[in-house]
Short mmCIF file of C-alpha atoms in Angstrom, two decimals:
data_model
loop_
_atom_site.label_atom_id
_atom_site.label_comp_id
_atom_site.label_asym_id
_atom_site.label_seq_id
_atom_site.Cartn_x
_atom_site.Cartn_y
_atom_site.Cartn_z
CA MET A 1 26.06 124.53 44.98
CA GLU A 2 27.57 126.51 42.14
CA TYR A 3 28.18 125.34 38.60
CA GLU A 4 30.66 126.90 36.21
CA SER A 5 30.31 126.51 32.50
CA GLU A 6 33.62 125.69 30.81
CA VAL A 7 34.03 126.47 27.14
CA SER A 8 36.42 124.21 25.23
CA LEU A 9 38.05 124.78 21.86
CA ALA A 10 35.44 122.50 20.32
CA ASP A 11 32.70 124.68 21.79
CA LEU A 12 34.38 127.79 20.40
CA PHE A 13 34.60 126.20 16.95
CA ILE A 14 30.92 125.27 17.11
CA ILE A 15 29.98 128.81 18.15
CA PHE A 16 32.16 130.25 15.38
CA ARG A 17 30.66 128.00 12.74
CA ARG A 18 27.10 128.61 13.84
CA GLY A 19 27.50 132.39 13.80
CA LEU A 20 29.51 132.56 10.56
CA PRO A 21 26.61 132.87 8.04
CA PHE A 22 24.92 135.66 9.98
CA ALA A 23 28.23 137.40 10.67
CA LEU A 24 29.16 137.35 6.98
CA ALA A 25 25.74 138.64 5.98
CA VAL A 26 25.91 141.53 8.45
CA ALA A 27 29.53 142.34 7.61
CA LEU A 28 28.94 142.35 3.85
CA GLY A 29 25.84 144.48 4.24
CA ALA A 30 27.66 146.96 6.47
CA ALA A 31 30.63 147.09 4.08
CA GLY A 32 28.43 147.67 1.04
CA LEU A 33 26.35 150.35 2.72
CA THR A 34 29.44 152.12 4.05
CA TYR A 35 31.09 152.04 0.63
CA VAL A 36 28.03 153.57 -1.07
CA LEU A 37 27.62 156.27 1.57
CA SER A 38 31.34 157.09 1.47
CA LYS A 39 31.20 157.60 -2.28
CA ARG A 40 28.51 160.24 -1.75
CA VAL A 41 30.56 162.28 0.73
CA THR A 42 32.25 165.46 -0.57
CA PRO A 43 36.02 164.80 -0.92
CA GLU A 44 38.36 166.63 1.44
CA TYR A 45 42.09 167.25 1.04
CA ASP A 46 44.90 167.48 3.59
CA SER A 47 47.78 169.93 3.18
CA THR A 48 50.67 169.90 5.64
CA ALA A 49 53.35 172.48 6.44
CA THR A 50 56.37 171.12 8.32
CA LEU A 51 58.30 173.32 10.79
CA LEU A 52 61.61 172.59 12.50
CA ALA A 53 62.05 173.59 16.15
CA SER A 54 65.74 173.54 17.11
CA LYS A 55 67.73 174.51 20.17
CA PRO A 56 69.97 177.65 20.05
CA SER A 57 73.56 177.04 19.01
CA SER A 58 76.37 177.60 21.51
CA SER A 59 78.63 179.14 18.82
CA GLN A 60 76.52 182.23 18.14
CA GLY A 61 79.19 184.61 19.48
CA THR A 62 82.08 183.14 17.53
CA PHE A 63 82.27 186.10 15.12
CA GLY A 64 81.61 188.74 17.74
CA VAL A 65 77.92 188.86 17.04
CA SER A 66 75.43 188.13 19.81
CA LEU A 67 72.08 186.80 18.64
CA VAL A 68 68.99 186.94 20.78
CA THR A 69 66.84 183.79 20.56
CA ALA A 70 63.51 182.86 22.05
CA PRO A 71 63.55 180.89 25.28
CA VAL A 72 63.40 177.11 24.77
CA ILE A 73 59.92 175.67 25.38
CA ASP A 74 58.44 172.19 25.15
CA THR A 75 57.10 170.91 21.85
CA SER A 76 53.61 170.59 23.32
CA ALA A 77 53.67 174.37 23.90
CA TYR A 78 54.20 174.89 20.18
CA GLN A 79 51.28 172.54 19.47
CA ALA A 80 49.04 174.57 21.76
CA ALA A 81 50.30 177.87 20.28
CA ALA A 82 49.58 176.73 16.70
CA LYS A 83 45.87 176.38 17.57
CA SER A 84 45.70 179.40 19.89
CA TYR A 85 43.40 182.30 19.19
CA PRO A 86 46.17 184.89 18.40
CA VAL A 87 48.00 182.61 15.96
CA LEU A 88 44.82 181.53 14.14
CA SER A 89 43.59 185.13 14.02
CA ASN A 90 46.85 186.26 12.40
CA ALA A 91 46.66 183.33 9.98
CA LEU A 92 43.11 184.31 8.97
CA ALA A 93 44.30 187.88 8.53
CA GLY A 94 46.92 186.56 6.14
CA LEU A 95 44.16 184.73 4.26
CA GLY A 96 42.16 187.93 3.79
CA GLU A 97 40.09 188.15 6.98
CA PRO A 98 41.78 190.92 9.00
CA ASN A 99 39.29 191.00 11.89
CA PRO A 100 37.77 187.53 12.23
CA VAL A 101 35.03 186.99 14.81
CA ALA A 102 35.38 184.34 17.50
CA SER A 103 33.05 181.88 15.76
CA THR A 104 35.16 182.06 12.59
CA VAL A 105 38.34 181.31 14.55
CA VAL A 106 36.66 178.36 16.31
CA SER A 107 35.44 176.93 12.98
CA PHE A 108 38.91 177.39 11.50
CA ALA A 109 40.47 175.56 14.47
CA ARG A 110 38.35 172.48 13.70
CA LEU A 111 40.11 172.18 10.34
CA VAL A 112 43.59 172.27 11.85
CA THR A 113 45.60 169.34 13.19
CA VAL A 114 49.05 169.77 14.74
CA LYS A 115 51.35 166.81 15.35
CA ALA A 116 54.82 166.87 16.91
CA GLU A 117 57.82 164.56 16.61
CA SER A 118 60.32 165.23 19.37
CA SER A 119 64.02 164.34 19.70
CA GLN A 120 66.90 165.54 21.86
CA GLN A 121 68.24 168.22 19.50
CA SER A 122 65.20 169.24 17.47
CA SER A 123 61.53 168.60 16.88
CA LEU A 124 59.19 168.59 13.92
CA LEU A 125 55.81 170.26 13.88
CA ARG A 126 53.38 169.24 11.19
CA VAL A 127 50.49 171.66 10.73
CA THR A 128 47.72 170.06 8.65
CA VAL A 129 44.62 171.77 7.31
CA ARG A 130 41.75 169.78 5.80
CA ASP A 131 39.29 171.34 3.38
CA ALA A 132 37.32 170.56 0.25
CA ASN A 133 39.51 173.07 -1.66
CA PRO A 134 43.10 171.73 -1.79
CA VAL A 135 44.55 175.13 -2.78
CA TRP A 136 42.89 176.90 0.13
CA ALA A 137 43.99 174.10 2.49
CA ALA A 138 47.64 174.61 1.44
CA SER A 139 47.36 178.40 1.81
CA ALA A 140 45.81 178.01 5.25
CA ALA A 141 48.56 175.64 6.42
CA ASN A 142 51.26 178.05 5.23
CA ALA A 143 49.45 181.00 6.85
CA ILE A 144 49.37 179.18 10.19
CA ALA A 145 53.06 178.30 9.82
CA LYS A 146 53.94 181.97 9.17
CA ALA A 147 51.79 183.16 12.08
CA LEU A 148 53.53 180.65 14.33
CA LEU A 149 56.95 181.90 13.16
CA ASP A 150 55.89 185.46 13.96
CA TRP A 151 54.67 184.39 17.37
CA ASP A 152 57.99 182.62 18.10
CA GLU A 153 60.00 185.65 16.94
CA ALA A 154 57.87 187.93 19.09
CA ARG A 155 58.81 185.80 22.08
CA ALA A 156 62.47 186.48 21.34
CA LYS A 157 61.90 190.26 21.16
CA GLN A 158 59.52 190.50 24.06
CA ASN A 159 62.07 191.37 26.79
CA LEU A 160 64.11 193.59 24.48
CA ASP A 161 61.00 195.60 23.60
CA VAL A 162 60.50 196.32 27.27
CA VAL A 163 64.11 197.49 27.59
CA ILE A 164 63.81 199.65 24.47
CA GLY A 165 60.66 201.26 25.82
CA THR A 166 62.35 202.02 29.13
CA LEU A 167 65.43 203.53 27.50
CA GLU A 168 63.34 205.62 25.13
CA SER A 169 61.43 207.01 28.08
CA GLN A 170 64.65 207.90 29.87
CA VAL A 171 66.11 209.61 26.78
CA ALA A 172 62.90 211.60 26.32
CA ALA A 173 62.99 212.60 29.99
CA PHE A 174 66.59 213.79 29.69
CA ASP A 175 65.73 215.83 26.58
CA SER A 176 62.84 217.48 28.39
CA GLU A 177 65.01 218.30 31.38
CA VAL A 178 67.79 219.78 29.23
CA GLU A 179 65.27 221.89 27.33
CA ALA A 180 63.75 223.19 30.56
CA LEU A 181 67.12 224.11 32.03
CA SER A 182 68.36 225.70 28.81
CA SER A 183 65.33 227.99 28.67
CA ASN A 184 66.40 229.71 31.91
CA PRO A 185 67.84 233.19 31.00
CA ASP A 186 70.19 233.16 33.96
CA VAL A 187 72.38 230.26 33.00
CA GLY A 188 75.34 230.30 35.33
CA GLU A 189 78.37 228.10 35.51
CA ALA A 190 76.66 225.69 37.93
CA LEU A 191 73.59 225.37 35.78
CA ALA A 192 75.72 224.81 32.69
CA ASN A 193 77.60 222.03 34.45
CA GLN A 194 74.26 220.41 35.39
CA ILE A 195 73.07 220.59 31.78
CA ASP A 196 76.32 218.97 30.61
CA GLY A 197 75.88 216.16 33.13
CA ILE A 198 72.34 215.46 31.93
CA LYS A 199 73.48 215.47 28.31
CA SER A 200 76.21 213.00 29.20
CA LEU A 201 73.64 210.67 30.82
CA ARG A 202 71.37 211.13 27.84
CA ALA A 203 74.22 210.14 25.50
CA ASP A 204 74.86 206.99 27.53
CA ARG A 205 71.17 206.05 27.42
CA ALA A 206 71.04 206.76 23.68
CA MET A 207 74.06 204.53 23.15
CA GLN A 208 72.40 201.76 25.18
CA LEU A 209 69.18 202.27 23.24
CA ASN A 210 70.96 201.83 19.93
CA ALA A 211 72.66 198.70 21.20
CA VAL A 212 69.37 197.19 22.37
CA ARG A 213 67.70 198.10 19.09
CA ALA A 214 70.47 196.31 17.26
CA LEU A 215 69.94 193.24 19.43
CA SER A 216 66.22 193.41 18.76
CA ALA A 217 66.83 193.56 15.05
CA SER A 218 68.94 190.40 15.31
CA ALA A 219 66.45 188.49 17.54
CA VAL A 220 65.26 185.24 16.01
CA GLY A 221 62.87 182.48 17.01
CA LEU A 222 63.61 178.79 17.26
CA LEU A 223 61.23 177.82 14.44
CA GLU A 224 61.82 177.65 10.73
CA VAL A 225 59.77 176.29 7.85
CA LEU A 226 61.25 173.00 6.74
CA GLU A 227 58.68 172.22 4.05
CA PRO A 228 55.80 174.46 3.01
CA ALA A 229 52.37 173.03 2.33
CA MET A 230 51.46 172.13 -1.23
CA PRO A 231 47.97 171.46 -2.65
CA SER A 232 47.19 167.76 -2.38
CA LEU A 233 46.24 165.81 -5.48
CA ASN A 234 44.54 162.94 -3.64
CA ALA A 235 41.60 163.28 -1.30
CA SER A 236 42.28 162.26 2.29
CA ARG A 237 38.64 161.45 2.88
CA PRO A 238 36.43 159.72 2.19
CA ARG A 239 38.17 156.43 1.42
CA PRO A 240 35.36 154.11 0.38
CA ALA A 241 37.48 150.96 0.15
CA ARG A 242 39.09 151.45 3.54
CA ASN A 243 35.80 152.44 5.16
CA GLY A 244 34.12 149.38 3.67
CA ALA A 245 36.88 147.11 5.02
CA VAL A 246 36.59 148.66 8.48
CA ALA A 247 32.81 148.25 8.40
CA PHE A 248 33.23 144.61 7.37
CA ALA A 249 35.59 143.92 10.29
CA LEU A 250 33.34 145.77 12.75
CA GLY A 251 30.34 143.80 11.49
CA ILE A 252 32.16 140.52 12.15
CA PHE A 253 33.24 141.59 15.64
CA LEU A 254 29.80 142.94 16.48
CA VAL A 255 27.98 139.76 15.49
CA TYR A 256 30.40 137.46 17.28
CA GLY A 257 30.36 139.76 20.30
CA LEU A 258 26.59 139.36 20.48
CA VAL A 259 26.92 135.60 19.90
CA PHE A 260 29.38 135.21 22.77
CA ILE A 261 27.27 137.37 25.05
CA ARG A 262 24.25 135.22 24.20
CA GLU A 263 26.25 132.05 24.84
CA SER A 264 27.50 133.36 28.18
CA LEU A 265 23.92 134.13 29.23
CA ASP A 266 22.66 130.73 28.01
CA THR A 267 22.66 128.41 31.03
CA ARG A 268 21.70 125.28 29.12
CA PHE A 269 24.13 122.40 28.78
CA ARG A 270 26.47 122.36 25.80
CA GLY A 271 26.60 118.59 25.72
CA ALA A 272 27.30 115.44 27.69
CA ASP A 273 30.74 116.57 28.83
CA ASP A 274 29.28 119.80 30.16
CA LEU A 275 26.59 117.85 32.03
CA VAL A 276 29.17 115.55 33.65
CA ARG A 277 31.40 118.48 34.65
CA SER A 278 28.49 120.40 36.12
CA THR A 279 26.80 117.62 38.08
CA GLU A 280 29.84 115.45 38.92
CA PHE A 281 27.63 112.40 38.47
CA PRO A 282 28.23 109.59 35.95
CA LEU A 283 26.48 109.78 32.60
CA LEU A 284 24.40 106.62 32.24
CA GLY A 285 23.09 107.25 28.72
CA GLU A 286 23.22 109.75 25.90
CA PHE A 287 20.36 109.79 23.40
CA PRO A 288 20.30 111.91 20.22
CA ARG A 289 17.15 113.30 18.70
CA LEU A 290 15.14 110.96 16.48
CA SER A 291 12.69 111.77 13.74
CA ASN A 292 9.22 113.05 14.56
CA GLY A 293 6.73 110.37 15.57
CA THR A 294 9.39 108.03 16.98
CA THR A 295 8.76 107.40 20.66
CA ARG A 296 10.78 104.25 21.41
CA MET A 297 14.47 104.03 22.01
CA PRO A 298 16.74 101.71 20.02
CA LEU A 299 17.48 98.42 21.73
CA GLU A 300 21.22 99.05 21.97
CA ALA A 301 20.55 102.37 23.67
CA THR A 302 18.42 100.84 26.41
CA SER A 303 20.90 97.96 26.76
CA TYR A 304 23.73 100.34 27.58
CA LEU A 305 21.52 102.22 29.99
CA ARG A 306 20.43 98.99 31.69
CA THR A 307 24.05 97.81 31.95
CA ASN A 308 25.19 101.04 33.56
CA VAL A 309 22.30 100.95 36.02
CA MET A 310 23.19 97.36 36.91
CA PHE A 311 26.81 98.34 37.54
CA ALA A 312 25.71 101.22 39.74
CA THR A 313 23.40 98.94 41.80
CA ALA A 314 25.42 95.72 41.64
CA GLN A 315 25.04 95.03 45.38
CA ASP A 316 21.32 95.81 45.49
CA LEU A 317 18.55 93.25 45.03
CA PRO A 318 15.82 93.84 44.26
CA LYS A 319 16.53 97.06 42.39
CA VAL A 320 14.04 99.90 42.73
CA ILE A 321 14.92 102.63 40.23
CA VAL A 322 13.18 105.99 40.18
CA VAL A 323 13.34 107.89 36.88
CA THR A 324 12.63 111.61 37.09
CA SER A 325 13.63 114.94 35.56
CA PRO A 326 13.79 118.55 36.75
CA ARG A 327 10.79 119.59 34.65
CA GLN A 328 8.29 118.20 32.16
CA GLY A 329 9.20 117.36 28.58
CA GLU A 330 12.74 116.10 29.15
CA GLY A 331 12.19 112.44 28.26
CA LYS A 332 11.84 110.74 31.63
CA THR A 333 8.84 108.58 30.65
CA THR A 334 10.52 107.27 27.52
CA VAL A 335 13.68 106.50 29.49
CA ALA A 336 11.69 104.74 32.22
CA VAL A 337 9.73 102.61 29.73
CA GLY A 338 12.83 101.77 27.70
CA LEU A 339 14.75 100.80 30.83
CA ALA A 340 11.93 98.58 32.09
CA GLU A 341 11.58 96.84 28.71
CA SER A 342 15.33 96.25 28.58
CA PHE A 343 15.29 94.51 31.95
CA ALA A 344 12.28 92.47 30.87
CA ARG A 345 14.00 91.38 27.62
CA ASN A 346 16.86 90.04 29.73
CA ASP A 347 14.45 87.80 31.68
CA TYR A 348 14.38 89.89 34.85
CA ARG A 349 11.10 89.86 36.75
CA THR A 350 10.39 93.49 36.04
CA LEU A 351 7.60 95.82 37.14
CA LEU A 352 6.94 99.27 35.65
CA ILE A 353 4.99 101.61 37.94
CA ASP A 354 3.38 104.66 36.36
CA ALA A 355 3.71 106.87 39.43
CA ASP A 356 3.12 110.11 37.55
CA MET A 357 -0.40 110.37 38.92
CA ARG A 358 -0.88 113.89 37.58
CA LYS A 359 -0.09 113.37 33.90
CA PRO A 360 0.32 109.62 33.42
CA LYS A 361 1.95 108.62 30.11
CA ALA A 362 3.93 105.45 30.76
CA SER A 363 0.84 103.20 30.60
CA GLU A 364 -0.16 104.60 27.23
CA MET A 365 3.40 104.23 25.93
CA VAL A 366 3.46 100.48 26.63
CA GLY A 367 0.11 100.09 24.86
CA LEU A 368 -2.29 100.02 27.80
CA SER A 369 -5.50 101.98 27.99
CA GLU A 370 -8.36 101.87 30.44
CA SER A 371 -10.86 100.94 27.75
CA GLY A 372 -8.68 98.21 26.28
CA THR A 373 -8.13 96.25 29.49
CA HIS A 374 -10.44 94.01 31.44
CA SER A 375 -12.81 95.55 33.94
CA ASN A 376 -11.39 97.03 37.12
CA PRO A 377 -7.67 96.74 36.32
CA LEU A 378 -5.24 97.14 39.19
CA THR A 379 -4.09 100.76 39.12
CA LEU A 380 -1.63 102.56 41.36
CA ARG A 381 -4.40 104.71 42.82
CA ALA A 382 -6.45 101.63 43.75
CA LEU A 383 -3.40 99.98 45.27
CA LEU A 384 -2.51 103.05 47.32
CA GLU A 385 -6.08 103.38 48.59
CA ASN A 386 -6.13 99.68 49.55
CA PRO A 387 -2.56 98.38 50.09
CA ASP A 388 -3.86 94.93 51.00
CA LEU A 389 -5.05 94.23 47.43
CA ARG A 390 -3.33 91.19 45.98
CA GLU A 391 -4.51 91.38 42.38
CA GLU A 392 -2.06 90.64 39.62
CA PRO A 393 -0.68 93.66 37.71
CA LEU A 394 -1.34 94.02 34.00
CA ARG A 395 1.18 92.31 31.77
CA VAL A 396 2.47 93.38 28.35
CA SER A 397 4.67 91.36 26.02
CA VAL A 398 8.17 92.61 25.20
CA GLU A 399 9.58 90.43 22.41
CA GLY A 400 8.21 87.30 24.05
CA PHE A 401 9.07 88.35 27.59
CA GLY A 402 6.57 89.63 30.10
CA LEU A 403 6.63 93.11 31.61
CA ASP A 404 4.24 93.76 34.49
CA VAL A 405 2.75 97.24 34.70
CA ILE A 406 0.88 99.06 37.44
CA PRO A 407 -0.72 101.83 35.40
CA SER A 408 -2.24 105.21 36.11
CA PHE A 409 -4.81 105.94 33.44
CA GLU A 410 -6.03 109.29 34.66
CA PRO A 411 -4.95 112.01 37.10
CA SER A 412 -5.62 111.26 40.74
CA PRO A 413 -6.73 113.71 43.42
CA ALA A 414 -4.17 114.54 46.13
CA PRO A 415 -1.48 112.16 44.84
CA THR A 416 1.18 113.36 47.29
CA GLU A 417 -1.03 112.45 50.25
CA LEU A 418 -1.79 109.01 48.78
CA LEU A 419 1.89 108.31 48.17
CA THR A 420 2.87 109.47 51.65
CA GLN A 421 0.31 107.23 53.35
CA SER A 422 0.69 103.96 51.49
CA PHE A 423 3.55 103.85 48.96
CA SER A 424 6.16 102.36 51.29
CA GLN A 425 3.76 99.57 52.29
CA VAL A 426 2.88 98.81 48.65
CA LEU A 427 6.53 98.84 47.63
CA HIS A 428 7.47 96.51 50.47
CA HIS A 429 5.12 93.85 49.10
CA LEU A 430 6.22 94.34 45.49
CA LYS A 431 9.93 94.03 46.32
CA GLN A 432 9.26 90.44 47.45
CA VAL A 433 7.96 89.54 43.97
CA TYR A 434 10.18 91.36 41.45
CA ASP A 435 13.87 91.61 40.67
CA THR A 436 13.61 95.11 39.24
CA ILE A 437 11.03 97.83 39.77
CA ILE A 438 11.15 100.89 37.51
CA ILE A 439 9.12 103.88 38.73
CA ASP A 440 8.22 106.75 36.43
CA THR A 441 7.65 109.76 38.70
CA PRO A 442 6.60 113.36 38.05
CA PRO A 443 9.28 116.02 37.59
CA ALA A 444 11.04 116.83 40.84
CA LEU A 445 10.71 120.61 40.86
CA PRO A 446 7.00 121.37 40.30
CA VAL A 447 5.58 118.91 42.86
CA ALA A 448 6.72 116.86 45.87
CA ASP A 449 5.68 113.40 44.59
CA THR A 450 9.22 112.38 43.59
CA LEU A 451 10.62 113.45 46.96
CA THR A 452 8.02 111.22 48.60
CA ILE A 453 8.87 108.15 46.49
CA ALA A 454 12.67 108.49 46.06
CA PRO A 455 13.75 107.73 49.67
CA HIS A 456 12.23 104.23 49.34
CA ALA A 457 14.15 103.45 46.11
CA THR A 458 17.57 101.98 45.47
CA GLY A 459 18.54 105.04 43.47
CA VAL A 460 17.38 107.82 41.21
CA VAL A 461 18.16 108.44 37.52
CA ILE A 462 17.81 112.07 36.45
CA VAL A 463 16.86 112.71 32.82
CA VAL A 464 18.06 115.96 31.22
CA SER A 465 17.09 117.30 27.78
CA GLN A 466 20.06 119.10 26.27
CA PRO A 467 18.18 121.69 24.18
CA THR A 468 15.76 122.78 26.91
CA THR A 469 17.10 122.04 30.38
CA ASP A 470 18.54 124.92 32.35
CA ARG A 471 21.50 123.99 34.53
CA ARG A 472 19.88 125.90 37.39
CA SER A 473 16.95 123.47 37.24
CA VAL A 474 19.33 120.51 37.47
CA ASN A 475 21.11 122.26 40.31
CA ALA A 476 17.87 122.68 42.22
CA THR A 477 16.81 119.06 41.56
CA LEU A 478 20.10 117.65 42.82
CA ASP A 479 19.90 119.82 45.94
CA LEU A 480 16.37 118.64 46.69
CA LEU A 481 17.23 114.98 46.28
CA GLU A 482 20.45 115.17 48.28
CA ARG A 483 18.68 117.08 51.04
CA VAL A 484 16.41 114.06 51.69
CA GLY A 485 19.31 111.63 51.49
CA VAL A 486 18.44 110.10 48.13
CA ARG A 487 21.05 108.06 46.27
CA ILE A 488 21.61 109.52 42.80
CA LEU A 489 22.86 106.90 40.34
CA GLY A 490 23.63 109.30 37.49
CA THR A 491 22.14 111.26 34.64
CA VAL A 492 20.73 110.55 31.20
CA ILE A 493 20.89 113.20 28.50
CA THR A 494 18.26 113.25 25.74
CA ASN A 495 17.59 115.18 22.55
CA VAL A 496 21.28 115.56 21.77
CA GLN A 497 21.82 117.30 18.45
CA GLN A 498 23.84 115.32 15.93
CA THR A 499 24.52 118.32 13.69
CA TRP A 500 27.12 121.03 14.28
CA GLY A 501 26.08 123.55 16.86
CA ARG A 502 24.12 123.38 20.00
CA GLY A 503 20.51 122.58 19.32
CA ARG A 504 17.73 124.77 20.47
CA GLY A 505 15.37 121.86 20.78
CA PRO A 506 11.61 121.59 20.61
CA THR A 507 9.09 124.00 21.96
CA ARG A 508 9.24 124.42 25.72
CA TYR A 509 6.28 123.00 27.60
CA GLY A 510 4.97 123.86 31.03
CA TYR A 511 4.32 120.77 33.14
CA GLY A 512 0.95 121.88 34.39
CA TYR A 513 0.84 120.24 37.76
CA GLY A 514 -1.55 121.55 40.36
CA TYR A 515 -0.80 123.69 43.38
CA GLY A 516 -1.15 126.85 41.34
CA TYR A 517 1.18 125.57 38.62
CA GLY A 518 -0.25 126.83 35.31
CA TYR A 519 0.59 125.06 32.07
CA GLY A 520 0.04 124.75 28.37
CA TYR A 521 0.56 121.08 27.63
CA GLY A 522 1.52 121.04 23.97
CA ALA A 523 2.77 117.54 23.20
CA GLN A 524 2.98 114.12 24.68
CA GLU A 525 6.15 113.44 26.51
CA GLY A 526 7.03 110.33 24.62
CA SER A 527 7.10 112.16 21.31
CA GLU A 528 9.80 114.50 22.60
CA ASN A 529 12.24 111.83 23.72
CA LYS A 530 14.73 110.91 21.03
CA VAL A 531 17.28 108.50 22.41
CA LYS A 532 20.43 106.70 21.58
CA VAL A 533 23.37 106.02 23.85
CA ARG A 534 27.00 106.78 23.07
CA GLY A 535 29.22 103.74 22.95
CA ARG A 536 29.94 103.71 26.67
CA ALA A 537 28.73 105.72 29.63
CA ARG A 538 31.25 108.12 31.00
CA GLY A 539 31.86 108.56 34.67
CA SER A 540 32.73 111.28 37.10
CA GLY A 541 33.69 111.47 40.72
CA ALA A 542 30.99 111.31 43.36
CA ARG A 543 29.41 114.67 43.90
CA ARG A 544 29.58 116.19 47.39
CA GLY A 545 29.82 112.80 49.01
CA ALA A 546 26.83 111.34 47.19
CA ARG A 547 26.63 107.57 46.94
CA GLY A 548 26.47 107.45 43.15
CA VAL A 549 28.75 104.79 41.66
CA GLU A 550 31.01 105.71 38.77
CA VAL A 551 30.52 103.43 35.78
CA GLY A 552 32.81 102.64 32.90
#
């Protein structure tokens, strides 16, 4: 069986409202601290040089002049070139450091930011330098822009320089050959013709060399400075106001992020609607927390609970109702006593059995004590040990009506064995005398007593404390009861917070039953049960084929 927790808009509003004071406190503290720290940071200034990268024009030869331009490259290549080692080294040389070491170039690169804005015909490169000295930042940005222009122009001349070098080598070779031949004293007609041929070739190469040199002189890059960098008058960082605002927003998001993580990890019920959705059983009663020291439910609360139980068991007579909870401290004893008193006030022959033979509390809650009753009162332990006893149960007055009680004044040894051997026989006799039998049993998870009693009952009411009950405990309890074929009538939720937000409830208590179950019993169960029913019980469909009846 798997339960999914659904968060509604109302739940989100509750979470938001509950976390708001802490979120504001954290956000304001973070904003103030960030503002103060930002004011102490040394101001830095940004200076930007803007370069235009355009494509070569198709009309360059209109006036008979051929211009050599650099090959077209992608804008990202210019971005990489602007922060490359050669360009930055040349820029530093222009700033007065002719032979910078590698570490200086790397440190300089950290101050440089290059952004590109591309379009079909042209692109913009923005070279930004950040430094505490605005004048130096502007000079550095302009130096990088100039170094990038030189780099782009060198690309345009690169191939022509190779051609010039080749032609110069050929001309020099021709000169050497002519000089060697001319030094021969026996210069005949054939040798003279050879020298003339070499001179003619040399003249052609010289003419080509001059032409290439002219082209090289006219070679241009595709970059030009659109706007040089100027010293900035306003610091780019720090910005205390902006940093404080960002810290404030981050503080809010951080706190609410932690709140939502905590809520997602919290497997307790968010309220009655969440309990109904998770269990798919009808809600028979909803009881908010009462003031400390109050242990009895209001009459109207128990009346609604009684009415819903009657609807759920309309065809059953007599009615044997087991009241239990997943663990200790969830209000089961108070619910059981209140339900029994409500039936008694309506003139039903009602019996309350204190079947929690490990930590009995129901007897004390109705005002019974072993010292205050006559000698040898009929207790559940005595009745289980001798099922043939026919003594009358103890009777207490409920507003003029009688409520019979079979108490348990002290823990009994081996209660599960006693219940297994004799409880069905005892219950068979009691069902012939009473209209309604309410049985307060131990919690279902720590011990097996409830699983022993529940199959003999008309149905089971499960009590859940909103601030403390884990939905996994309810899950396990429902599985246990359904596994033995028990009829589950519905649930009762206690300790519901009436203020905004989901309550965290009282201190958690361990139940302290035997079988190696350690405990620290910190308060009496009745004092933890604060009850009041909502106007009408809400219903849900039967859960996994269970026989629970939906009530209106």
